[in-house]
């Protein structure tokens, strides 16, 4: 049985965009869609008194939110299996738990009640930082949200920490029938010593060749497993966060890997992840790799 695609919903405009995107994604992957609204309403308002018909206002709102979200999802694609539930608990905790048995967890870029100037909501950030499955923050311009570029962007990291992200990217490109742009950024340190002859004569060429070799090593197995995916490999000089942010303007989804250290419960996101989650012009998928 295919694991469901989990979507965090809260009635905000950003949440509605995430629902639409997730319905299309579930249809492509042929997996069920599970809508989850979580809030600690019981903690603040208490349960309805026994023997009465009154319900706390937050409970009524929660049921309205999940009901409307489910109706919206079914209208968008009646062929997708949809379920919905409201949970009286912290939304980040609830989505992290749901993500333990999920294809991916999807959130909007900013939730209901978030500050207007906030670039990324606390729920989206918390889930992306700690989820055990791929976490997707739906953001960006209309072209990226609607898949008009027909390109997936993969930021290629080290083989030991990015294998899951590579597999996820190839699956996405295959399900969409689109091209995959695999990019490895490189930089030339100001001061370094090595016995390699190219470093003395052409340091830029040396670092570019190293990036290209690592790119080939990471992609080799996945390319063999997905021969129908058209892959564009590229190396680019500069900070990875700037390289990928610039290229996100021509992508429908940008995918990056993230390390997950067992027993570490704090935020586990680097500068590249933070930059893309806050500023990318298309949805962002953070794919964990346990180390």
Short mmCIF file of the C-alpha atoms (twelve columns), coordinates in Angstrom:
data_MODEL
# 
_entry.id   MODEL 
# 
loop_
_atom_site.group_PDB 
_atom_site.id 
_atom_site.type_symbol 
_atom_site.label_atom_id 
_atom_site.label_alt_id 
_atom_site.label_comp_id 
_atom_site.label_asym_id 
_atom_site.label_seq_id 
_atom_site.Cartn_x 
_atom_site.Cartn_y 
_atom_site.Cartn_z 
_atom_site.pdbx_PDB_model_num 
ATOM 1   C CA . UNK A 1   0.000   0.000  0.000   1 
ATOM 2   C CA . UNK A 2   1.348   3.399  -1.003  1 
ATOM 3   C CA . UNK A 3   2.124   5.783  1.838   1 
ATOM 4   C CA . UNK A 4   -0.069  8.906  1.847   1 
ATOM 5   C CA . UNK A 5   0.942   12.442 1.018   1 
ATOM 6   C CA . UNK A 6   0.323   14.500 4.184   1 
ATOM 7   C CA . UNK A 7   -0.810  18.118 3.907   1 
ATOM 8   C CA . UNK A 8   -0.928  20.538 6.813   1 
ATOM 9   C CA . UNK A 9   -4.040  22.724 6.474   1 
ATOM 10  C CA . UNK A 10  -5.167  25.738 8.514   1 
ATOM 11  C CA . UNK A 11  -7.584  27.692 6.309   1 
ATOM 12  C CA . UNK A 12  -5.035  30.315 5.230   1 
ATOM 13  C CA . UNK A 13  -4.541  31.369 1.611   1 
ATOM 14  C CA . UNK A 14  -1.122  29.721 1.674   1 
ATOM 15  C CA . UNK A 15  -2.737  26.499 2.881   1 
ATOM 16  C CA . UNK A 16  -5.211  26.520 -0.003  1 
ATOM 17  C CA . UNK A 17  -2.351  26.840 -2.488  1 
ATOM 18  C CA . UNK A 18  -0.612  23.922 -0.772  1 
ATOM 19  C CA . UNK A 19  -3.764  21.788 -1.034  1 
ATOM 20  C CA . UNK A 20  -4.067  22.385 -4.772  1 
ATOM 21  C CA . UNK A 21  -0.389  21.599 -5.322  1 
ATOM 22  C CA . UNK A 22  -0.589  18.468 -3.170  1 
ATOM 23  C CA . UNK A 23  -3.661  17.126 -4.999  1 
ATOM 24  C CA . UNK A 24  -1.776  17.346 -8.283  1 
ATOM 25  C CA . UNK A 25  1.260   15.709 -6.688  1 
ATOM 26  C CA . UNK A 26  -0.800  12.864 -5.232  1 
ATOM 27  C CA . UNK A 27  -2.364  12.250 -8.636  1 
ATOM 28  C CA . UNK A 28  1.066   12.097 -10.290 1 
ATOM 29  C CA . UNK A 29  2.465   9.708  -7.695  1 
ATOM 30  C CA . UNK A 30  -0.803  7.736  -7.417  1 
ATOM 31  C CA . UNK A 31  -0.875  7.945  -3.632  1 
ATOM 32  C CA . UNK A 32  -3.695  8.881  -1.226  1 
ATOM 33  C CA . UNK A 33  -3.924  12.387 0.206   1 
ATOM 34  C CA . UNK A 34  -4.339  13.003 3.940   1 
ATOM 35  C CA . UNK A 35  -5.283  16.499 5.158   1 
ATOM 36  C CA . UNK A 36  -4.353  17.346 8.741   1 
ATOM 37  C CA . UNK A 37  -5.387  20.345 10.816  1 
ATOM 38  C CA . UNK A 38  -3.736  20.512 14.237  1 
ATOM 39  C CA . UNK A 39  -4.252  23.044 17.029  1 
ATOM 40  C CA . UNK A 40  -4.146  22.978 20.818  1 
ATOM 41  C CA . UNK A 41  -7.749  24.225 21.060  1 
ATOM 42  C CA . UNK A 42  -8.583  21.855 23.962  1 
ATOM 43  C CA . UNK A 43  -5.793  23.352 25.997  1 
ATOM 44  C CA . UNK A 44  -7.198  26.858 25.708  1 
ATOM 45  C CA . UNK A 45  -10.960 26.434 25.467  1 
ATOM 46  C CA . UNK A 46  -11.599 23.004 27.008  1 
ATOM 47  C CA . UNK A 47  -13.912 20.291 25.762  1 
ATOM 48  C CA . UNK A 48  -17.666 20.713 25.589  1 
ATOM 49  C CA . UNK A 49  -19.450 19.982 28.865  1 
ATOM 50  C CA . UNK A 50  -20.974 16.485 29.029  1 
ATOM 51  C CA . UNK A 51  -24.668 16.424 28.222  1 
ATOM 52  C CA . UNK A 52  -24.605 19.697 26.248  1 
ATOM 53  C CA . UNK A 53  -24.771 20.351 22.525  1 
ATOM 54  C CA . UNK A 54  -22.336 23.248 22.687  1 
ATOM 55  C CA . UNK A 55  -18.910 22.838 21.186  1 
ATOM 56  C CA . UNK A 56  -15.863 25.102 21.661  1 
ATOM 57  C CA . UNK A 57  -15.572 27.634 18.841  1 
ATOM 58  C CA . UNK A 58  -12.080 26.407 17.933  1 
ATOM 59  C CA . UNK A 59  -13.407 22.868 17.538  1 
ATOM 60  C CA . UNK A 60  -16.128 24.095 15.200  1 
ATOM 61  C CA . UNK A 61  -13.549 26.071 13.226  1 
ATOM 62  C CA . UNK A 62  -11.272 23.039 12.988  1 
ATOM 63  C CA . UNK A 63  -14.062 20.890 11.595  1 
ATOM 64  C CA . UNK A 64  -14.971 23.606 9.099   1 
ATOM 65  C CA . UNK A 65  -11.361 23.913 7.978   1 
ATOM 66  C CA . UNK A 66  -10.824 20.189 7.372   1 
ATOM 67  C CA . UNK A 67  -14.254 19.818 5.773   1 
ATOM 68  C CA . UNK A 68  -13.633 22.696 3.354   1 
ATOM 69  C CA . UNK A 69  -10.125 21.463 2.614   1 
ATOM 70  C CA . UNK A 70  -11.364 17.969 1.791   1 
ATOM 71  C CA . UNK A 71  -14.115 19.342 -0.431  1 
ATOM 72  C CA . UNK A 72  -11.598 21.536 -2.258  1 
ATOM 73  C CA . UNK A 73  -9.263  18.587 -2.817  1 
ATOM 74  C CA . UNK A 74  -12.019 16.316 -4.133  1 
ATOM 75  C CA . UNK A 75  -13.289 18.998 -6.502  1 
ATOM 76  C CA . UNK A 76  -9.812  19.526 -7.913  1 
ATOM 77  C CA . UNK A 77  -9.344  15.829 -8.692  1 
ATOM 78  C CA . UNK A 78  -12.124 13.349 -7.852  1 
ATOM 79  C CA . UNK A 79  -9.785  10.483 -8.673  1 
ATOM 80  C CA . UNK A 80  -7.504  11.150 -5.695  1 
ATOM 81  C CA . UNK A 81  -8.360  9.328  -2.467  1 
ATOM 82  C CA . UNK A 82  -8.784  12.009 0.225   1 
ATOM 83  C CA . UNK A 83  -9.072  11.758 3.999   1 
ATOM 84  C CA . UNK A 84  -9.038  14.563 6.568   1 
ATOM 85  C CA . UNK A 85  -8.675  14.902 10.325  1 
ATOM 86  C CA . UNK A 86  -8.376  17.593 12.986  1 
ATOM 87  C CA . UNK A 87  -6.037  16.908 15.898  1 
ATOM 88  C CA . UNK A 88  -5.941  18.765 19.258  1 
ATOM 89  C CA . UNK A 89  -2.160  19.104 19.430  1 
ATOM 90  C CA . UNK A 90  0.786   21.204 18.331  1 
ATOM 91  C CA . UNK A 91  0.810   21.362 14.511  1 
ATOM 92  C CA . UNK A 92  4.559   20.810 14.094  1 
ATOM 93  C CA . UNK A 93  4.511   17.791 16.412  1 
ATOM 94  C CA . UNK A 94  1.432   16.368 14.678  1 
ATOM 95  C CA . UNK A 95  2.879   16.703 11.180  1 
ATOM 96  C CA . UNK A 96  6.233   15.267 12.250  1 
ATOM 97  C CA . UNK A 97  4.458   12.226 13.684  1 
ATOM 98  C CA . UNK A 98  2.307   11.824 10.583  1 
ATOM 99  C CA . UNK A 99  5.445   12.081 8.465   1 
ATOM 100 C CA . UNK A 100 6.904   8.906  9.955   1 
ATOM 101 C CA . UNK A 101 4.644   6.924  7.617   1 
ATOM 102 C CA . UNK A 102 4.246   9.227  4.648   1 
ATOM 103 C CA . UNK A 103 5.453   9.756  1.109   1 
ATOM 104 C CA . UNK A 104 6.072   13.394 2.041   1 
ATOM 105 C CA . UNK A 105 4.678   16.191 4.211   1 
ATOM 106 C CA . UNK A 106 3.446   19.330 2.462   1 
ATOM 107 C CA . UNK A 107 2.889   22.743 4.049   1 
ATOM 108 C CA . UNK A 108 2.168   26.237 2.847   1 
ATOM 109 C CA . UNK A 109 4.752   28.973 3.113   1 
ATOM 110 C CA . UNK A 110 2.928   30.940 5.818   1 
ATOM 111 C CA . UNK A 111 0.126   29.961 8.145   1 
ATOM 112 C CA . UNK A 112 -2.996  31.611 9.491   1 
ATOM 113 C CA . UNK A 113 -2.151  34.377 11.923  1 
ATOM 114 C CA . UNK A 114 1.523   34.607 10.933  1 
ATOM 115 C CA . UNK A 115 3.073   38.065 10.794  1 
ATOM 116 C CA . UNK A 116 2.558   39.741 7.421   1 
ATOM 117 C CA . UNK A 117 6.259   40.297 6.835   1 
ATOM 118 C CA . UNK A 118 7.230   36.721 7.692   1 
ATOM 119 C CA . UNK A 119 8.835   34.919 4.755   1 
ATOM 120 C CA . UNK A 120 8.205   31.420 6.075   1 
ATOM 121 C CA . UNK A 121 5.794   30.310 8.771   1 
ATOM 122 C CA . UNK A 122 6.970   28.577 11.924  1 
ATOM 123 C CA . UNK A 123 5.138   25.341 11.077  1 
ATOM 124 C CA . UNK A 124 6.707   25.040 7.637   1 
ATOM 125 C CA . UNK A 125 10.152  25.753 9.039   1 
ATOM 126 C CA . UNK A 126 9.755   23.342 11.958  1 
ATOM 127 C CA . UNK A 127 8.559   20.504 9.741   1 
ATOM 128 C CA . UNK A 128 11.237  21.061 7.084   1 
ATOM 129 C CA . UNK A 129 13.918  21.095 9.771   1 
ATOM 130 C CA . UNK A 130 12.995  17.834 11.489  1 
ATOM 131 C CA . UNK A 131 10.770  15.633 9.301   1 
ATOM 132 C CA . UNK A 132 11.838  12.024 8.770   1 
ATOM 133 C CA . UNK A 133 10.351  12.037 5.263   1 
ATOM 134 C CA . UNK A 134 10.657  14.618 2.472   1 
ATOM 135 C CA . UNK A 135 9.163   17.966 3.543   1 
ATOM 136 C CA . UNK A 136 7.787   20.236 0.834   1 
ATOM 137 C CA . UNK A 137 7.060   23.919 1.358   1 
ATOM 138 C CA . UNK A 138 4.752   25.209 -1.370  1 
ATOM 139 C CA . UNK A 139 5.818   28.702 -2.360  1 
ATOM 140 C CA . UNK A 140 6.880   30.662 -5.436  1 
ATOM 141 C CA . UNK A 141 5.391   32.358 -8.466  1 
ATOM 142 C CA . UNK A 142 2.504   31.123 -10.614 1 
ATOM 143 C CA . UNK A 143 4.728   29.524 -13.248 1 
ATOM 144 C CA . UNK A 144 6.549   27.435 -10.659 1 
ATOM 145 C CA . UNK A 145 3.398   26.507 -8.760  1 
ATOM 146 C CA . UNK A 146 1.595   25.405 -11.918 1 
ATOM 147 C CA . UNK A 147 4.498   23.400 -13.351 1 
ATOM 148 C CA . UNK A 148 4.897   25.566 -16.435 1 
ATOM 149 C CA . UNK A 149 8.690   25.302 -16.620 1 
ATOM 150 C CA . UNK A 150 8.637   21.489 -16.948 1 
ATOM 151 C CA . UNK A 151 11.952  21.266 -15.101 1 
ATOM 152 C CA . UNK A 152 13.018  19.929 -11.716 1 
ATOM 153 C CA . UNK A 153 16.093  21.449 -10.043 1 
ATOM 154 C CA . UNK A 154 18.320  19.266 -7.868  1 
ATOM 155 C CA . UNK A 155 21.066  20.745 -5.733  1 
ATOM 156 C CA . UNK A 156 23.649  17.951 -5.629  1 
ATOM 157 C CA . UNK A 157 25.537  17.584 -2.364  1 
ATOM 158 C CA . UNK A 158 28.020  14.984 -1.215  1 
ATOM 159 C CA . UNK A 159 27.312  11.310 -2.067  1 
ATOM 160 C CA . UNK A 160 27.164  10.333 1.614   1 
ATOM 161 C CA . UNK A 161 24.467  12.860 2.503   1 
ATOM 162 C CA . UNK A 162 22.468  13.400 -0.688  1 
ATOM 163 C CA . UNK A 163 21.553  9.950  -2.007  1 
ATOM 164 C CA . UNK A 164 17.926  10.158 -0.839  1 
ATOM 165 C CA . UNK A 165 17.505  13.587 -2.430  1 
ATOM 166 C CA . UNK A 166 18.814  12.234 -5.741  1 
ATOM 167 C CA . UNK A 167 16.368  9.306  -5.705  1 
ATOM 168 C CA . UNK A 168 13.511  11.643 -4.813  1 
ATOM 169 C CA . UNK A 169 14.429  14.029 -7.651  1 
ATOM 170 C CA . UNK A 170 14.501  11.303 -10.272 1 
ATOM 171 C CA . UNK A 171 11.138  9.976  -9.116  1 
ATOM 172 C CA . UNK A 172 9.669   13.471 -9.355  1 
ATOM 173 C CA . UNK A 173 11.054  14.074 -12.829 1 
ATOM 174 C CA . UNK A 174 9.825   10.675 -14.007 1 
ATOM 175 C CA . UNK A 175 6.310   11.161 -12.606 1 
ATOM 176 C CA . UNK A 176 6.062   14.574 -14.268 1 
ATOM 177 C CA . UNK A 177 7.705   13.525 -17.540 1 
ATOM 178 C CA . UNK A 178 10.010  16.517 -17.326 1 
ATOM 179 C CA . UNK A 179 13.731  17.270 -17.403 1 
ATOM 180 C CA . UNK A 180 15.983  17.201 -14.350 1 
ATOM 181 C CA . UNK A 181 18.607  19.893 -13.868 1 
ATOM 182 C CA . UNK A 182 21.296  18.556 -11.527 1 
ATOM 183 C CA . UNK A 183 23.608  21.300 -10.296 1 
ATOM 184 C CA . UNK A 184 26.762  21.140 -8.208  1 
ATOM 185 C CA . UNK A 185 28.158  24.469 -6.993  1 
ATOM 186 C CA . UNK A 186 31.875  24.934 -6.399  1 
ATOM 187 C CA . UNK A 187 34.167  27.600 -5.033  1 
ATOM 188 C CA . UNK A 188 37.873  28.268 -5.211  1 
ATOM 189 C CA . UNK A 189 39.262  28.844 -1.688  1 
ATOM 190 C CA . UNK A 190 41.590  31.792 -1.309  1 
ATOM 191 C CA . UNK A 191 44.304  29.797 0.461   1 
ATOM 192 C CA . UNK A 192 44.855  26.074 0.087   1 
ATOM 193 C CA . UNK A 193 47.726  23.677 -0.405  1 
ATOM 194 C CA . UNK A 194 47.787  20.410 -2.340  1 
ATOM 195 C CA . UNK A 195 50.134  18.409 -4.518  1 
ATOM 196 C CA . UNK A 196 47.754  18.373 -7.467  1 
ATOM 197 C CA . UNK A 197 49.489  20.155 -10.414 1 
ATOM 198 C CA . UNK A 198 46.323  21.860 -11.629 1 
ATOM 199 C CA . UNK A 199 46.018  23.825 -8.391  1 
ATOM 200 C CA . UNK A 200 49.256  25.631 -9.102  1 
ATOM 201 C CA . UNK A 201 48.482  26.445 -12.730 1 
ATOM 202 C CA . UNK A 202 44.660  26.525 -12.965 1 
ATOM 203 C CA . UNK A 203 42.906  26.293 -9.577  1 
ATOM 204 C CA . UNK A 204 39.497  27.162 -11.031 1 
ATOM 205 C CA . UNK A 205 39.743  24.321 -13.521 1 
ATOM 206 C CA . UNK A 206 40.750  21.914 -10.749 1 
ATOM 207 C CA . UNK A 207 37.739  22.748 -8.563  1 
ATOM 208 C CA . UNK A 208 35.365  22.630 -11.518 1 
ATOM 209 C CA . UNK A 209 36.651  19.189 -12.492 1 
ATOM 210 C CA . UNK A 210 36.274  17.995 -8.904  1 
ATOM 211 C CA . UNK A 211 32.671  19.231 -8.846  1 
ATOM 212 C CA . UNK A 212 31.948  17.525 -12.156 1 
ATOM 213 C CA . UNK A 213 33.423  14.237 -10.942 1 
ATOM 214 C CA . UNK A 214 31.333  14.323 -7.751  1 
ATOM 215 C CA . UNK A 215 28.255  15.148 -9.795  1 
ATOM 216 C CA . UNK A 216 28.814  12.110 -11.999 1 
ATOM 217 C CA . UNK A 217 29.419  9.870  -8.989  1 
ATOM 218 C CA . UNK A 218 26.189  10.907 -7.281  1 
ATOM 219 C CA . UNK A 219 24.010  10.646 -10.389 1 
ATOM 220 C CA . UNK A 220 25.411  7.471  -11.967 1 
ATOM 221 C CA . UNK A 221 23.236  4.892  -10.213 1 
ATOM 222 C CA . UNK A 222 20.003  6.903  -10.399 1 
ATOM 223 C CA . UNK A 223 20.488  7.582  -14.113 1 
ATOM 224 C CA . UNK A 224 20.829  3.848  -14.721 1 
ATOM 225 C CA . UNK A 225 17.641  3.182  -12.751 1 
ATOM 226 C CA . UNK A 226 15.686  5.916  -14.581 1 
ATOM 227 C CA . UNK A 227 16.898  5.844  -18.193 1 
ATOM 228 C CA . UNK A 228 13.906  7.804  -19.498 1 
ATOM 229 C CA . UNK A 229 14.638  10.885 -17.378 1 
ATOM 230 C CA . UNK A 230 16.446  13.565 -19.343 1 
ATOM 231 C CA . UNK A 231 19.224  14.918 -17.133 1 
ATOM 232 C CA . UNK A 232 21.069  18.203 -17.584 1 
ATOM 233 C CA . UNK A 233 24.240  18.209 -15.504 1 
ATOM 234 C CA . UNK A 234 25.886  21.497 -14.627 1 
ATOM 235 C CA . UNK A 235 28.599  22.874 -12.366 1 
ATOM 236 C CA . UNK A 236 28.490  26.490 -11.280 1 
ATOM 237 C CA . UNK A 237 30.971  28.673 -9.449  1 
ATOM 238 C CA . UNK A 238 29.626  30.426 -6.379  1 
ATOM 239 C CA . UNK A 239 27.825  29.808 -3.088  1 
ATOM 240 C CA . UNK A 240 25.327  26.958 -3.484  1 
ATOM 241 C CA . UNK A 241 22.499  28.972 -1.925  1 
ATOM 242 C CA . UNK A 242 22.880  31.768 -4.491  1 
ATOM 243 C CA . UNK A 243 23.333  29.404 -7.430  1 
ATOM 244 C CA . UNK A 244 20.196  27.409 -6.603  1 
ATOM 245 C CA . UNK A 245 18.123  30.459 -5.695  1 
ATOM 246 C CA . UNK A 246 18.856  32.030 -9.076  1 
ATOM 247 C CA . UNK A 247 18.006  28.816 -10.941 1 
ATOM 248 C CA . UNK A 248 14.783  28.274 -8.962  1 
ATOM 249 C CA . UNK A 249 13.161  30.956 -11.136 1 
ATOM 250 C CA . UNK A 250 13.153  28.470 -14.024 1 
ATOM 251 C CA . UNK A 251 12.060  25.365 -12.062 1 
ATOM 252 C CA . UNK A 252 8.812   23.797 -10.862 1 
ATOM 253 C CA . UNK A 253 10.432  22.248 -7.781  1 
ATOM 254 C CA . UNK A 254 13.856  22.603 -6.192  1 
ATOM 255 C CA . UNK A 255 15.155  19.616 -4.229  1 
ATOM 256 C CA . UNK A 256 17.931  19.602 -1.649  1 
ATOM 257 C CA . UNK A 257 19.214  17.059 0.821   1 
ATOM 258 C CA . UNK A 258 19.481  17.578 4.575   1 
ATOM 259 C CA . UNK A 259 21.292  15.664 7.273   1 
ATOM 260 C CA . UNK A 260 19.299  14.178 10.133  1 
ATOM 261 C CA . UNK A 261 21.395  13.284 13.168  1 
ATOM 262 C CA . UNK A 262 19.770  10.663 15.395  1 
ATOM 263 C CA . UNK A 263 19.069  11.947 18.882  1 
ATOM 264 C CA . UNK A 264 19.326  15.597 17.828  1 
ATOM 265 C CA . UNK A 265 15.987  17.414 18.103  1 
ATOM 266 C CA . UNK A 266 16.907  20.989 17.223  1 
ATOM 267 C CA . UNK A 267 16.568  22.652 13.824  1 
ATOM 268 C CA . UNK A 268 18.732  20.794 11.330  1 
ATOM 269 C CA . UNK A 269 18.900  23.098 8.337   1 
ATOM 270 C CA . UNK A 270 21.919  24.731 6.740   1 
ATOM 271 C CA . UNK A 271 22.259  28.067 4.972   1 
ATOM 272 C CA . UNK A 272 21.280  26.626 1.596   1 
ATOM 273 C CA . UNK A 273 18.030  25.198 2.965   1 
ATOM 274 C CA . UNK A 274 17.162  28.377 4.843   1 
ATOM 275 C CA . UNK A 275 17.745  30.563 1.795   1 
ATOM 276 C CA . UNK A 276 15.598  28.445 -0.516  1 
ATOM 277 C CA . UNK A 277 12.781  27.921 1.991   1 
ATOM 278 C CA . UNK A 278 12.488  31.680 2.478   1 
ATOM 279 C CA . UNK A 279 13.167  33.001 -1.025  1 
ATOM 280 C CA . UNK A 280 12.840  30.358 -3.793  1 
ATOM 281 C CA . UNK A 281 10.602  31.105 -6.774  1 
ATOM 282 C CA . UNK A 282 9.116   27.592 -6.741  1 
ATOM 283 C CA . UNK A 283 8.160   24.912 -4.182  1 
ATOM 284 C CA . UNK A 284 11.059  23.516 -2.144  1 
ATOM 285 C CA . UNK A 285 11.564  19.883 -1.103  1 
ATOM 286 C CA . UNK A 286 13.955  19.117 1.744   1 
ATOM 287 C CA . UNK A 287 14.838  15.417 1.666   1 
ATOM 288 C CA . UNK A 288 16.429  13.957 4.824   1 
ATOM 289 C CA . UNK A 289 19.434  11.680 4.836   1 
ATOM 290 C CA . UNK A 290 20.135  9.956  8.157   1 
ATOM 291 C CA . UNK A 291 23.776  10.058 9.241   1 
# 
